[in-house]
PDB file of C-alpha atoms and ligand atoms in Angstrom:
ATOM      1  CA  MET A  12       2.818  -4.636  -7.104  1.00  0.00           C
ATOM      2  CA  LEU A  13       6.377  -3.719  -6.529  1.00  0.00           C
ATOM      3  CA  MET A  14       9.085  -3.074  -9.313  1.00  0.00           C
ATOM      4  CA  GLY A  15      12.653  -3.871  -9.548  1.00  0.00           C
ATOM      5  CA  ASP A  16      13.690  -0.365  -8.378  1.00  0.00           C
ATOM      6  CA  ASP A  17      11.684  -0.267  -5.375  1.00  0.00           C
ATOM      7  CA  ASP A  18      13.954  -0.476  -2.339  1.00  0.00           C
ATOM      8  CA  ILE A  19      11.503  -1.832   0.273  1.00  0.00           C
ATOM      9  CA  PRO A  20      12.478  -3.521   3.582  1.00  0.00           C
ATOM     10  CA  PRO A  21      12.035  -7.431   2.819  1.00  0.00           C
ATOM     11  CA  GLU A  22       9.979  -7.763   6.007  1.00  0.00           C
ATOM     12  CA  LEU A  23       7.302  -5.480   4.444  1.00  0.00           C
ATOM     13  CA  THR A  24       7.063  -7.338   1.349  1.00  0.00           C
ATOM     14  CA  GLU A  25       5.614 -10.877   0.324  1.00  0.00           C
ATOM     15  CA  ARG A  26       4.996 -13.003  -2.773  1.00  0.00           C
ATOM     16  CA  ASP A  27       1.182 -12.866  -3.827  1.00  0.00           C
ATOM     17  CA  GLN A  28      -0.440 -15.800  -5.250  1.00  0.00           C
ATOM     18  CA  TRP A  29       0.559 -15.050  -8.589  1.00  0.00           C
ATOM     19  CA  ASP A  30       4.560 -14.793  -7.450  1.00  0.00           C
ATOM     20  CA  GLY A  31       4.347 -11.215  -7.783  1.00  0.00           C
ATOM     21  CA  TRP A  32       6.422  -9.041  -5.276  1.00  0.00           C
ATOM     22  CA  VAL A  33       3.967  -6.898  -3.273  1.00  0.00           C
ATOM     23  CA  MET A  34       3.603  -4.950   0.033  1.00  0.00           C
ATOM     24  CA  ALA A  35       2.698  -7.338   2.751  1.00  0.00           C
ATOM     25  CA  ARG A  36      -0.668  -6.696   4.252  1.00  0.00           C
ATOM     26  CA  LEU A  37      -1.283  -7.298   8.004  1.00  0.00           C
ATOM     27  CA  ASP A  38      -4.344  -9.217   9.537  1.00  0.00           C
ATOM     28  CA  ASP A  39      -6.273  -6.085   9.243  1.00  0.00           C
ATOM     29  CA  GLY A  40      -5.725  -5.696   5.483  1.00  0.00           C
ATOM     30  CA  TRP A  41      -3.748  -2.576   5.510  1.00  0.00           C
ATOM     31  CA  CYS A  42      -0.244  -2.325   3.934  1.00  0.00           C
ATOM     32  CA  ALA A  43       2.458  -3.628   6.436  1.00  0.00           C
ATOM     33  CA  ALA A  44       4.333   0.092   6.177  1.00  0.00           C
ATOM     34  CA  LEU A  45       1.346   1.937   7.412  1.00  0.00           C
ATOM     35  CA  ASP A  46       1.378   3.360  11.174  1.00  0.00           C
ATOM     36  CA  ARG A  47      -2.120   2.367  12.456  1.00  0.00           C
ATOM     37  CA  ASN A  48      -1.977   5.195  14.961  1.00  0.00           C
ATOM     38  CA  THR A  49      -1.184   7.995  12.553  1.00  0.00           C
ATOM     39  CA  MET A  50      -2.418   6.244   9.500  1.00  0.00           C
ATOM     40  CA  LEU A  51       0.909   7.641   7.687  1.00  0.00           C
ATOM     41  CA  CYS A  52       3.370   5.824   5.413  1.00  0.00           C
ATOM     42  CA  THR A  53       6.472   4.741   7.711  1.00  0.00           C
ATOM     43  CA  ILE A  54       8.614   4.405   4.588  1.00  0.00           C
ATOM     44  CA  TYR A  55       7.128   7.607   2.916  1.00  0.00           C
ATOM     45  CA  GLU A  56      10.454   8.696   1.300  1.00  0.00           C
ATOM     46  CA  HIS A  57      10.998   5.024   0.046  1.00  0.00           C
ATOM     47  CA  ARG A  58       7.650   4.211  -0.834  1.00  0.00           C
ATOM     48  CA  PRO A  59       7.077   1.912  -3.800  1.00  0.00           C
ATOM     49  CA  MET A  60       6.751   3.803  -7.319  1.00  0.00           C
ATOM     50  CA  ILE A  61       3.047   2.655  -7.345  1.00  0.00           C
ATOM     51  CA  CYS A  62       2.518   4.669  -4.496  1.00  0.00           C
ATOM     52  CA  HIS A  63       4.101   7.753  -5.938  1.00  0.00           C
ATOM     53  CA  ASP A  64       1.678   7.535  -8.970  1.00  0.00           C
ATOM     54  CA  TYR A  65      -1.368   7.179  -6.830  1.00  0.00           C
ATOM     55  CA  GLN A  66      -2.730  10.757  -6.068  1.00  0.00           C
ATOM     56  CA  VAL A  67      -4.775  11.503  -3.087  1.00  0.00           C
ATOM     57  CA  GLY A  68      -8.244  12.635  -4.253  1.00  0.00           C
ATOM     58  CA  ASP A  69      -7.982  11.242  -7.714  1.00  0.00           C
ATOM     59  CA  SER A  70     -10.772   8.856  -8.949  1.00  0.00           C
ATOM     60  CA  ASP A  71      -8.938   5.552  -8.006  1.00  0.00           C
ATOM     61  CA  CYS A  72      -8.648   7.437  -4.284  1.00  0.00           C
ATOM     62  CA  ILE A  73     -12.041   7.957  -3.880  1.00  0.00           C
ATOM     63  CA  GLU A  74     -13.365   5.012  -5.200  1.00  0.00           C
ATOM     64  CA  GLU A  75     -10.899   2.878  -2.786  1.00  0.00           C
ATOM     65  CA  ARG A  76     -12.256   5.308   0.343  1.00  0.00           C
ATOM     66  CA  ARG A  77     -15.746   4.383  -0.899  1.00  0.00           C
ATOM     67  CA  LEU A  78     -15.040   0.552  -0.637  1.00  0.00           C
ATOM     68  CA  HIS A  79     -13.260   0.820   2.842  1.00  0.00           C
ATOM     69  CA  ALA A  80     -16.287   2.925   4.240  1.00  0.00           C
ATOM     70  CA  ASN A  81     -18.876   0.434   2.785  1.00  0.00           C
ATOM     71  CA  ALA A  82     -16.770  -2.484   4.236  1.00  0.00           C
ATOM     72  CA  SER A  83     -16.554  -1.063   7.694  1.00  0.00           C
ATOM     73  CA  LEU A  84     -20.370  -0.597   7.837  1.00  0.00           C
TER      74      LEU A  84
HETATM   75  S1  LIG B 126       2.227   4.792   0.785  1.00  0.00           S
HETATM   76 FE1  LIG B 126       2.458   2.623  -0.187  1.00  0.00          FE
HETATM   77  S2  LIG B 126       3.839   1.531   1.007  1.00  0.00           S
HETATM   78 FE2  LIG B 126       3.122   3.381   2.168  1.00  0.00          FE
HETATM   79  S3  LIG B 126       1.593   2.673   3.555  1.00  0.00           S
HETATM   80 FE3  LIG B 126       0.411   3.519   1.760  1.00  0.00          FE
HETATM   81  S4  LIG B 126       0.537   1.626   0.394  1.00  0.00           S
HETATM   82 FE4  LIG B 126       2.089   1.336   2.111  1.00  0.00          FE
END
């Protein structure tokens, strides 16, 4: 979910089913701002606030990695 202060290129965003402003996902399910070759954020310096708050290696991160690992099995 994006916030009013987020300055994201419009082509990387979309409205979700509840009309919330969110990062767009491509057909592979990953964020539209993710470089698929490097797996790095292409807008890192301007990434959304929610991404700033998401800490690598915290419990949410570990859970998300677990879900993706299970989904790709
Ligand atoms: S840090 Fe945020 S904006 Fe950047 S690729 Fe990841 S989810 Fe997308």
